[in-house]
mmCIF file of C-alpha atoms in Angstrom:
data_model
loop_
_atom_site.group_PDB
_atom_site.id
_atom_site.type_symbol
_atom_site.label_atom_id
_atom_site.label_comp_id
_atom_site.label_asym_id
_atom_site.label_seq_id
_atom_site.Cartn_x
_atom_site.Cartn_y
_atom_site.Cartn_z
ATOM 1 C CA MET A 1 7.953 16.033 11.569
ATOM 2 C CA ASN A 2 8.765 19.204 9.713
ATOM 3 C CA LEU A 3 9.869 19.565 6.133
ATOM 4 C CA GLN A 4 12.118 22.284 4.915
ATOM 5 C CA ILE A 5 10.226 25.007 3.130
ATOM 6 C CA ALA A 6 11.736 24.081 -0.243
ATOM 7 C CA SER A 7 10.423 20.532 0.107
ATOM 8 C CA ARG A 8 6.948 21.784 0.916
ATOM 9 C CA LEU A 9 6.963 24.116 -2.055
ATOM 10 C CA ALA A 10 8.153 21.335 -4.308
ATOM 11 C CA ILE A 11 5.380 19.016 -3.182
ATOM 12 C CA PHE A 12 2.753 21.709 -3.680
ATOM 13 C CA ALA A 13 4.111 22.554 -7.114
ATOM 14 C CA VAL A 14 4.240 18.918 -8.190
ATOM 15 C CA LEU A 15 0.713 18.280 -6.944
ATOM 16 C CA GLU A 16 -0.569 21.357 -8.712
ATOM 17 C CA LEU A 17 1.011 20.399 -12.010
ATOM 18 C CA ALA A 18 0.508 16.621 -11.806
ATOM 19 C CA ALA A 19 -3.198 17.058 -11.149
ATOM 20 C CA ASN A 20 -3.469 18.082 -14.773
ATOM 21 C CA PRO A 21 -0.307 17.261 -16.730
ATOM 22 C CA GLU A 22 -1.663 18.867 -19.882
ATOM 23 C CA ARG A 23 -1.916 22.216 -18.195
ATOM 24 C CA GLN A 24 0.889 24.725 -17.991
ATOM 25 C CA LEU A 25 1.133 26.951 -14.971
ATOM 26 C CA SER A 26 3.473 29.805 -14.290
ATOM 27 C CA VAL A 27 5.468 30.159 -11.125
ATOM 28 C CA ALA A 28 3.301 33.159 -10.257
ATOM 29 C CA GLU A 29 0.101 31.155 -10.634
ATOM 30 C CA ILE A 30 1.338 28.359 -8.393
ATOM 31 C CA GLY A 31 2.815 30.788 -5.904
ATOM 32 C CA GLU A 32 -0.399 32.748 -5.656
ATOM 33 C CA LYS A 33 -2.443 29.710 -4.612
ATOM 34 C CA TYR A 34 -0.094 28.764 -1.810
ATOM 35 C CA GLY A 35 1.079 32.227 -0.817
ATOM 36 C CA ILE A 36 4.622 31.566 -1.919
ATOM 37 C CA SER A 37 7.078 34.107 -3.316
ATOM 38 C CA SER A 38 7.832 33.569 -6.975
ATOM 39 C CA HIS A 39 11.500 34.063 -6.306
ATOM 40 C CA HIS A 40 11.668 31.154 -3.882
ATOM 41 C CA LEU A 41 9.443 28.966 -5.992
ATOM 42 C CA ALA A 42 11.510 29.596 -9.127
ATOM 43 C CA LYS A 43 14.527 27.983 -7.479
ATOM 44 C CA VAL A 44 12.435 24.996 -6.496
ATOM 45 C CA MET A 45 11.053 24.649 -10.009
ATOM 46 C CA HIS A 46 14.552 24.739 -11.406
ATOM 47 C CA MET A 47 15.524 21.826 -9.182
ATOM 48 C CA LEU A 48 12.397 19.889 -10.148
ATOM 49 C CA GLY A 49 13.238 20.510 -13.770
ATOM 50 C CA ARG A 50 16.731 19.150 -13.318
ATOM 51 C CA ALA A 51 15.219 16.048 -11.739
ATOM 52 C CA GLY A 52 13.013 15.554 -14.810
ATOM 53 C CA LEU A 53 9.759 16.052 -12.964
ATOM 54 C CA VAL A 54 8.701 19.299 -14.617
ATOM 55 C CA ARG A 55 9.454 21.009 -17.889
ATOM 56 C CA SER A 56 9.305 24.689 -18.624
ATOM 57 C CA ALA A 57 7.397 25.638 -21.716
ATOM 58 C CA ARG A 58 8.269 28.777 -23.597
ATOM 59 C CA GLY A 59 6.033 31.174 -25.382
ATOM 60 C CA ALA A 60 3.124 33.390 -24.488
ATOM 61 C CA GLY A 61 1.332 30.670 -22.612
ATOM 62 C CA GLY A 62 4.528 29.399 -21.133
ATOM 63 C CA GLY A 63 4.814 27.917 -17.745
ATOM 64 C CA TYR A 64 5.642 24.612 -16.172
ATOM 65 C CA GLN A 65 4.253 21.201 -16.949
ATOM 66 C CA PHE A 66 4.535 17.963 -15.008
ATOM 67 C CA VAL A 67 6.450 15.433 -17.067
ATOM 68 C CA GLY A 68 7.280 12.866 -14.406
ATOM 69 C CA ASN A 69 5.441 9.643 -13.714
ATOM 70 C CA LYS A 70 3.019 10.282 -10.913
ATOM 71 C CA LYS A 71 2.580 6.585 -10.208
ATOM 72 C CA ARG A 72 6.284 6.116 -9.781
ATOM 73 C CA THR A 73 7.453 9.248 -8.074
ATOM 74 C CA THR A 74 7.214 9.178 -4.314
ATOM 75 C CA MET A 75 7.159 11.979 -1.782
ATOM 76 C CA LEU A 76 10.563 10.804 -0.635
ATOM 77 C CA ASP A 77 11.918 11.200 -4.166
ATOM 78 C CA ILE A 78 10.836 14.826 -4.173
ATOM 79 C CA ILE A 79 11.907 15.658 -0.635
ATOM 80 C CA GLU A 80 15.361 14.191 -1.089
ATOM 81 C CA LEU A 81 16.002 16.632 -3.893
ATOM 82 C CA PHE A 82 16.045 19.342 -1.266
ATOM 83 C CA GLU A 83 17.071 17.797 2.029
ATOM 84 C CA ASN A 84 18.790 14.749 3.374
ATOM 85 C CA LEU A 85 15.949 13.342 5.365
ATOM 86 C CA GLY A 86 16.963 11.692 8.556
ATOM 87 C CA ALA A 87 20.579 12.700 8.198
ATOM 88 C CA ARG A 88 21.630 13.288 11.769
ATOM 89 C CA GLU A 89 24.763 14.496 13.305
ATOM 90 C CA ASP A 90 24.223 12.310 16.310
ATOM 91 C CA GLU A 91 27.414 10.377 15.787
ATOM 92 C CA VAL A 92 29.497 13.487 16.193
ATOM 93 C CA ALA A 93 27.173 15.343 18.521
ATOM 94 C CA PRO A 94 28.225 15.831 22.147
ATOM 95 C CA GLY A 95 27.658 12.655 24.128
ATOM 96 C CA ALA A 96 27.205 10.554 21.004
ATOM 97 C CA THR A 97 29.684 7.902 22.132
ATOM 98 C CA THR A 98 28.052 7.386 25.509
ATOM 99 C CA PRO A 99 25.443 4.678 26.105
ATOM 100 C CA GLU A 100 22.923 7.476 26.585
ATOM 101 C CA GLY A 101 23.848 8.919 23.214
ATOM 102 C CA ALA A 102 23.535 5.509 21.578
ATOM 103 C CA ALA A 103 20.139 4.957 23.172
ATOM 104 C CA LEU A 104 18.954 8.358 21.978
ATOM 105 C CA ARG A 105 20.242 7.596 18.485
ATOM 106 C CA GLN A 106 18.360 4.290 18.479
ATOM 107 C CA VAL A 107 15.061 5.987 19.271
ATOM 108 C CA LEU A 108 15.586 8.791 16.793
ATOM 109 C CA GLY A 109 16.598 6.244 14.184
ATOM 110 C CA GLU A 110 13.290 4.470 14.698
ATOM 111 C CA ILE A 111 11.453 7.701 14.057
ATOM 112 C CA ASP A 112 13.521 8.413 10.965
ATOM 113 C CA GLY A 113 12.923 4.919 9.653
ATOM 114 C CA ASN A 114 9.193 5.278 9.993
ATOM 115 C CA ALA A 115 9.248 8.665 8.316
ATOM 116 C CA ARG A 116 11.261 7.403 5.368
ATOM 117 C CA ALA A 117 9.059 4.328 4.993
ATOM 118 C CA THR A 118 5.941 6.470 4.969
ATOM 119 C CA LEU A 119 7.219 9.067 2.532
ATOM 120 C CA GLY A 120 8.747 6.413 0.329
ATOM 121 C CA SER A 121 5.470 4.568 0.018
ATOM 122 C CA ILE A 122 3.285 7.455 -1.067
ATOM 123 C CA THR A 123 3.410 8.341 -4.740
ATOM 124 C CA VAL A 124 2.275 11.586 -6.305
ATOM 125 C CA ALA A 125 -0.777 9.699 -7.588
ATOM 126 C CA THR A 126 -1.612 8.465 -4.090
ATOM 127 C CA LEU A 127 -1.144 11.948 -2.686
ATOM 128 C CA LEU A 128 -3.457 13.355 -5.358
ATOM 129 C CA ASN A 129 -6.060 10.802 -4.292
ATOM 130 C CA LEU A 130 -5.676 12.039 -0.735
ATOM 131 C CA VAL A 131 -6.166 15.602 -1.962
ATOM 132 C CA ASP A 132 -9.344 14.519 -3.742
ATOM 133 C CA ARG A 133 -10.533 12.880 -0.562
ATOM 134 C CA GLN A 134 -9.960 16.115 1.306
ATOM 135 C CA HIS A 135 -11.973 17.934 -1.364
ATOM 136 C CA ARG A 136 -14.808 15.458 -0.970
ATOM 137 C CA ARG A 137 -14.771 15.901 2.775
ATOM 138 C CA ALA A 138 -14.899 19.625 2.264
ATOM 139 C CA CYS A 139 -17.830 19.106 -0.085
ATOM 140 C CA GLY A 140 -19.600 17.256 2.661
ATOM 141 C CA THR A 141 -19.312 20.202 4.982
ATOM 142 C CA GLN A 142 -19.573 23.105 2.587
ATOM 143 C CA ALA A 143 -22.498 24.067 0.457
ATOM 144 C CA ALA A 144 -20.318 25.469 -2.263
ATOM 145 C CA CYS A 145 -17.817 22.662 -2.520
ATOM 146 C CA HIS A 146 -16.597 23.749 -5.898
ATOM 147 C CA LEU A 147 -14.932 26.684 -4.179
ATOM 148 C CA SER A 148 -12.609 24.362 -2.336
ATOM 149 C CA LYS A 149 -11.207 23.175 -5.616
ATOM 150 C CA ALA A 150 -10.672 26.626 -7.007
ATOM 151 C CA MET B 1 14.451 8.072 -9.202
ATOM 152 C CA PRO B 2 11.119 6.534 -10.012
ATOM 153 C CA LYS B 3 10.158 3.183 -8.621
ATOM 154 C CA SER B 4 7.383 1.205 -10.127
ATOM 155 C CA ARG B 5 4.263 0.584 -8.168
ATOM 156 C CA PRO B 6 4.314 -3.134 -7.692
ATOM 157 C CA GLU B 7 2.106 -6.009 -7.429
ATOM 158 C CA PRO B 8 3.116 -8.018 -4.413
ATOM 159 C CA GLY B 9 6.142 -10.179 -4.857
ATOM 160 C CA ARG B 10 7.295 -8.522 -8.034
ATOM 161 C CA GLU B 11 10.344 -6.716 -6.811
ATOM 162 C CA HIS B 12 12.098 -9.407 -4.880
ATOM 163 C CA GLY B 13 12.090 -11.991 -7.570
ATOM 164 C CA ARG B 14 11.408 -15.203 -5.803
ATOM 165 C CA ARG B 15 10.569 -13.616 -2.501
ATOM 166 C CA GLY B 16 6.941 -12.661 -2.453
ATOM 167 C CA TRP B 17 4.816 -10.864 0.072
ATOM 168 C CA ASN B 18 3.086 -13.267 2.293
ATOM 169 C CA ALA B 19 2.638 -12.682 5.957
ATOM 170 C CA ASN B 20 2.096 -16.377 6.317
ATOM 171 C CA ALA B 21 5.314 -17.368 4.636
ATOM 172 C CA GLY B 22 6.605 -19.124 7.714
ATOM 173 C CA ALA B 23 5.891 -22.754 8.235
ATOM 174 C CA ARG B 24 3.634 -22.151 11.181
ATOM 175 C CA GLY B 25 1.330 -19.378 12.160
ATOM 176 C CA ARG B 26 3.287 -16.250 11.214
ATOM 177 C CA LEU B 27 0.085 -14.339 10.982
ATOM 178 C CA ALA B 28 -0.092 -10.628 10.640
ATOM 179 C CA VAL B 29 -1.300 -10.309 14.206
ATOM 180 C CA ALA B 30 0.086 -12.059 17.197
ATOM 181 C CA SER B 31 -2.308 -14.910 17.552
ATOM 182 C CA PHE B 32 -5.246 -16.560 16.001
ATOM 183 C CA VAL B 33 -8.248 -16.759 18.237
ATOM 184 C CA ASP B 34 -11.401 -18.598 17.277
ATOM 185 C CA GLN B 35 -14.249 -16.193 17.437
ATOM 186 C CA PRO B 36 -17.973 -16.348 17.027
ATOM 187 C CA ARG B 37 -19.349 -15.366 13.664
ATOM 188 C CA VAL B 38 -19.686 -11.676 13.340
ATOM 189 C CA THR B 39 -22.097 -11.614 10.481
ATOM 190 C CA GLN B 40 -23.629 -13.931 7.989
ATOM 191 C CA MET B 41 -22.849 -13.584 4.339
ATOM 192 C CA THR B 42 -25.741 -13.920 2.030
ATOM 193 C CA ALA B 43 -24.299 -16.975 0.362
ATOM 194 C CA ASP B 44 -21.292 -19.228 0.483
ATOM 195 C CA GLU B 45 -21.499 -20.062 -3.152
ATOM 196 C CA GLU B 46 -18.999 -18.726 -5.576
ATOM 197 C CA THR B 47 -19.128 -15.070 -6.230
ATOM 198 C CA GLU B 48 -17.600 -14.094 -9.483
ATOM 199 C CA SER B 49 -16.443 -10.856 -10.897
ATOM 200 C CA GLU B 50 -15.069 -10.450 -14.353
ATOM 201 C CA GLY B 51 -12.634 -7.731 -15.210
ATOM 202 C CA LYS B 52 -11.632 -6.287 -18.537
ATOM 203 C CA ALA B 53 -8.931 -8.887 -18.910
ATOM 204 C CA GLY B 54 -11.415 -11.750 -18.550
ATOM 205 C CA LEU B 55 -10.474 -12.363 -14.977
ATOM 206 C CA MET B 56 -12.607 -14.185 -12.474
ATOM 207 C CA ILE B 57 -12.273 -13.858 -8.729
ATOM 208 C CA ARG B 58 -13.838 -16.716 -6.834
ATOM 209 C CA PRO B 59 -13.455 -18.617 -3.577
ATOM 210 C CA VAL B 60 -10.695 -21.195 -3.551
ATOM 211 C CA ARG B 61 -11.543 -24.829 -4.324
ATOM 212 C CA ALA B 62 -9.734 -27.962 -3.303
ATOM 213 C CA VAL B 63 -8.529 -28.422 -6.849
ATOM 214 C CA ASP B 64 -6.816 -25.035 -6.671
ATOM 215 C CA VAL B 65 -4.597 -25.897 -3.722
ATOM 216 C CA PRO B 66 -1.772 -27.559 -5.702
ATOM 217 C CA HIS B 67 -1.662 -24.491 -7.906
ATOM 218 C CA VAL B 68 -1.566 -22.197 -4.896
ATOM 219 C CA ILE B 69 1.314 -24.261 -3.523
ATOM 220 C CA ALA B 70 3.136 -24.063 -6.836
ATOM 221 C CA LEU B 71 2.582 -20.323 -7.163
ATOM 222 C CA ASP B 72 3.809 -19.689 -3.644
ATOM 223 C CA GLN B 73 6.841 -21.900 -4.229
ATOM 224 C CA ALA B 74 7.626 -20.107 -7.467
ATOM 225 C CA ILE B 75 7.566 -16.770 -5.679
ATOM 226 C CA THR B 76 9.133 -17.612 -2.337
ATOM 227 C CA GLY B 77 11.388 -20.452 -3.362
ATOM 228 C CA LEU B 78 9.998 -22.561 -0.528
ATOM 229 C CA ALA B 79 7.567 -25.443 -0.899
ATOM 230 C CA LYS B 80 5.047 -25.403 1.932
ATOM 231 C CA PRO B 81 2.368 -27.925 0.974
ATOM 232 C CA ASP B 82 1.333 -28.668 4.552
ATOM 233 C CA TYR B 83 0.945 -25.027 5.327
ATOM 234 C CA TRP B 84 -1.271 -24.355 2.320
ATOM 235 C CA GLU B 85 -3.353 -27.471 2.895
ATOM 236 C CA GLN B 86 -3.999 -26.206 6.399
ATOM 237 C CA ALA B 87 -4.681 -22.711 5.117
ATOM 238 C CA PHE B 88 -7.233 -24.152 2.729
ATOM 239 C CA GLU B 89 -8.925 -26.117 5.498
ATOM 240 C CA ARG B 90 -9.000 -23.123 7.804
ATOM 241 C CA TYR B 91 -9.705 -20.268 5.417
ATOM 242 C CA GLY B 92 -11.196 -22.019 2.438
ATOM 243 C CA ARG B 93 -13.662 -24.318 4.204
ATOM 244 C CA ARG B 94 -14.468 -23.001 7.638
ATOM 245 C CA ARG B 95 -16.461 -19.944 8.596
ATOM 246 C CA PRO B 96 -17.010 -18.657 5.075
ATOM 247 C CA SER B 97 -18.824 -15.648 6.437
ATOM 248 C CA GLU B 98 -15.682 -14.256 7.996
ATOM 249 C CA ARG B 99 -12.772 -16.011 6.297
ATOM 250 C CA PHE B 100 -11.983 -15.330 2.678
ATOM 251 C CA PHE B 101 -9.568 -17.250 0.504
ATOM 252 C CA LEU B 102 -10.045 -15.956 -3.000
ATOM 253 C CA VAL B 103 -8.268 -16.879 -6.193
ATOM 254 C CA ALA B 104 -7.949 -15.104 -9.524
ATOM 255 C CA VAL B 105 -8.323 -17.327 -12.566
ATOM 256 C CA PRO B 106 -8.869 -16.679 -16.257
ATOM 257 C CA ALA B 107 -12.555 -16.181 -16.900
ATOM 258 C CA GLU B 108 -12.446 -18.484 -19.863
ATOM 259 C CA GLY B 109 -10.927 -21.897 -20.121
ATOM 260 C CA LYS B 110 -11.361 -25.033 -18.167
ATOM 261 C CA ASP B 111 -7.992 -25.191 -16.543
ATOM 262 C CA VAL B 112 -7.542 -23.988 -13.012
ATOM 263 C CA HIS B 113 -4.442 -21.945 -13.618
ATOM 264 C CA ILE B 114 -4.206 -19.665 -10.623
ATOM 265 C CA LEU B 115 -3.112 -16.143 -11.461
ATOM 266 C CA GLY B 116 -3.145 -14.974 -7.876
ATOM 267 C CA PHE B 117 -4.765 -15.344 -4.515
ATOM 268 C CA ILE B 118 -5.615 -13.348 -1.450
ATOM 269 C CA ILE B 119 -6.499 -14.455 2.057
ATOM 270 C CA GLY B 120 -8.064 -12.538 4.872
ATOM 271 C CA GLU B 121 -10.422 -12.846 7.753
ATOM 272 C CA ILE B 122 -12.439 -10.867 10.208
ATOM 273 C CA ARG B 123 -10.867 -10.611 13.629
ATOM 274 C CA ALA B 124 -12.224 -8.996 16.701
ATOM 275 C CA TRP B 125 -10.903 -7.630 19.957
ATOM 276 C CA GLU B 126 -7.282 -8.607 19.515
ATOM 277 C CA PHE B 127 -5.262 -5.750 20.965
ATOM 278 C CA GLY B 128 -8.579 -4.120 21.837
ATOM 279 C CA SER B 129 -9.482 -3.721 18.174
ATOM 280 C CA GLU B 130 -13.099 -3.719 17.173
ATOM 281 C CA PRO B 131 -13.967 -6.261 14.468
ATOM 282 C CA CYS B 132 -12.148 -5.524 11.229
ATOM 283 C CA GLY B 133 -10.893 -7.340 8.176
ATOM 284 C CA TRP B 134 -7.288 -8.466 8.032
ATOM 285 C CA VAL B 135 -5.487 -9.281 4.804
ATOM 286 C CA PHE B 136 -2.484 -11.461 5.454
ATOM 287 C CA ALA B 137 -1.582 -13.059 2.160
ATOM 288 C CA LEU B 138 -1.579 -11.809 -1.391
ATOM 289 C CA SER B 139 0.348 -13.274 -4.268
ATOM 290 C CA VAL B 140 0.203 -12.770 -8.011
ATOM 291 C CA ASP B 141 1.839 -14.920 -10.658
ATOM 292 C CA PRO B 142 4.997 -13.054 -11.739
ATOM 293 C CA GLN B 143 4.060 -13.716 -15.366
ATOM 294 C CA ALA B 144 0.673 -12.095 -14.903
ATOM 295 C CA ARG B 145 1.670 -8.946 -13.075
ATOM 296 C CA LEU B 146 1.030 -5.367 -14.109
ATOM 297 C CA HIS B 147 -2.449 -6.308 -15.254
ATOM 298 C CA GLY B 148 -4.254 -5.204 -12.138
ATOM 299 C CA ILE B 149 -4.812 -8.696 -10.745
ATOM 300 C CA GLY B 150 -3.542 -7.758 -7.305
ATOM 301 C CA GLU B 151 -5.862 -4.789 -7.287
ATOM 302 C CA LYS B 152 -8.845 -6.901 -8.329
ATOM 303 C CA LEU B 153 -8.128 -9.376 -5.560
ATOM 304 C CA PHE B 154 -7.771 -6.519 -3.095
ATOM 305 C CA VAL B 155 -11.034 -4.954 -4.227
ATOM 306 C CA ALA B 156 -12.814 -8.321 -4.090
ATOM 307 C CA ILE B 157 -11.812 -9.073 -0.522
ATOM 308 C CA SER B 158 -12.581 -5.471 0.465
ATOM 309 C CA GLU B 159 -16.110 -6.035 -0.776
ATOM 310 C CA ARG B 160 -16.371 -9.289 1.205
ATOM 311 C CA PHE B 161 -15.356 -7.455 4.351
ATOM 312 C CA ARG B 162 -17.781 -4.647 3.594
ATOM 313 C CA GLN B 163 -20.640 -7.069 3.016
ATOM 314 C CA ALA B 164 -19.777 -8.681 6.348
ATOM 315 C CA GLY B 165 -20.343 -5.338 8.015
ATOM 316 C CA MET B 166 -16.728 -4.281 8.451
ATOM 317 C CA ALA B 167 -15.877 -0.609 8.260
ATOM 318 C CA LYS B 168 -12.133 -1.142 8.332
ATOM 319 C CA MET B 169 -9.544 -3.478 6.890
ATOM 320 C CA ARG B 170 -5.897 -3.806 7.797
ATOM 321 C CA THR B 171 -2.696 -5.475 6.743
ATOM 322 C CA MET B 172 0.926 -5.380 7.776
ATOM 323 C CA VAL B 173 3.946 -4.673 5.609
ATOM 324 C CA ALA B 174 7.616 -4.798 6.434
ATOM 325 C CA ARG B 175 8.797 -1.225 6.929
ATOM 326 C CA ASP B 176 11.638 -1.602 4.487
ATOM 327 C CA ASN B 177 9.442 -3.213 1.858
ATOM 328 C CA GLN B 178 8.745 -0.041 -0.060
ATOM 329 C CA LEU B 179 7.155 -1.631 -3.080
ATOM 330 C CA HIS B 180 4.569 -3.583 -1.170
ATOM 331 C CA SER B 181 3.822 -0.459 0.801
ATOM 332 C CA LEU B 182 3.362 1.381 -2.493
ATOM 333 C CA PHE B 183 0.805 -1.190 -3.578
ATOM 334 C CA PHE B 184 -1.312 -0.939 -0.456
ATOM 335 C CA ARG B 185 -0.947 2.830 -0.239
ATOM 336 C CA GLY B 186 -2.070 2.989 -3.829
ATOM 337 C CA GLU B 187 -5.183 1.093 -2.802
ATOM 338 C CA GLY B 188 -5.921 3.798 -0.260
ATOM 339 C CA MET B 189 -4.508 2.205 2.873
ATOM 340 C CA MET B 190 -2.990 4.503 5.460
ATOM 341 C CA ALA B 191 -1.096 3.917 8.683
ATOM 342 C CA GLY B 192 -3.403 2.576 11.370
ATOM 343 C CA PRO B 193 -3.630 3.355 15.062
ATOM 344 C CA TYR B 194 -1.398 0.499 16.186
ATOM 345 C CA ILE B 195 2.368 0.269 16.394
ATOM 346 C CA GLN B 196 3.995 -3.119 16.073
ATOM 347 C CA LEU B 197 6.556 -3.715 18.803
ATOM 348 C CA GLU B 198 9.031 -6.510 19.249
ATOM 349 C CA LYS B 199 11.804 -7.585 21.593
ATOM 350 C CA ASP B 200 14.986 -9.440 20.921
ATOM 351 C CA LEU B 201 14.933 -12.575 23.083
ATOM 352 C CA THR B 202 18.398 -13.844 22.290
#
């Protein structure tokens, strides 16, 4: 499945900030790591702020901080701030009222259901653990594993 | 927005997670097949592990069964004494090297108040699967939740499977049961290589 770019950016930003909630990072710092334009990321951060997941800190060292609960916030929670996952226009799409259309909708609904169940069961904390696991795998294959965490 | 990461059974009040909740044989996989022992555990005697909260995880005893029945009834709202007696006979007494019925009890005190239990076994070659550990029941006393008891039970049975030579363990969760999925995901479980299929026969 594909996520809209805003959802991807939001997940990256949340992971970056939630990995160290004490740390403040600017939009530019986050954007630089993932090759994202600050302009686009700023909009995403604004939305995350409205959802109570991040807070902007003012001052010279200002930036964003994660203020959500990483054990309670799921990937689905984040993604649904930006897109209506699984929302299909099948019921009004051409052929939707035919048996073929209904059969197609049934199959696509199964896929959507699985996607929602998966994303709704993975918290930010769980995703951070997966990131750590990826780092450890990288450490197993790279001599300078600390670079992969940079 | 946020949902709490649960311990099994917490979110549905009286309806707990238990793949064996049905009266007969609703196991996590399609059928139970007697198999030869895969490995030998070093000992069948009680293995204990104490946590910070003074918790002990040990194999179930006959004296625990009424408490298991009561705990399950409190969570599911259904009394299934026959089922749990059979579960004890099958998973608590037979083939201790590959069947694990563990209970969590307070480390101190002489009573046998059960705080939670977990059941699993090693299965092999069903659906072409190499031997692996299956967890198919996990319950924690609603009054004792949010203290990591479910996690300690999960870790304990994981270690039993590992000691038995298993490299993989599995369970099954209803797709719409987000909170139970959160628990197992939080323990590091990911989607496996199998897809459960079903057919309406009515």
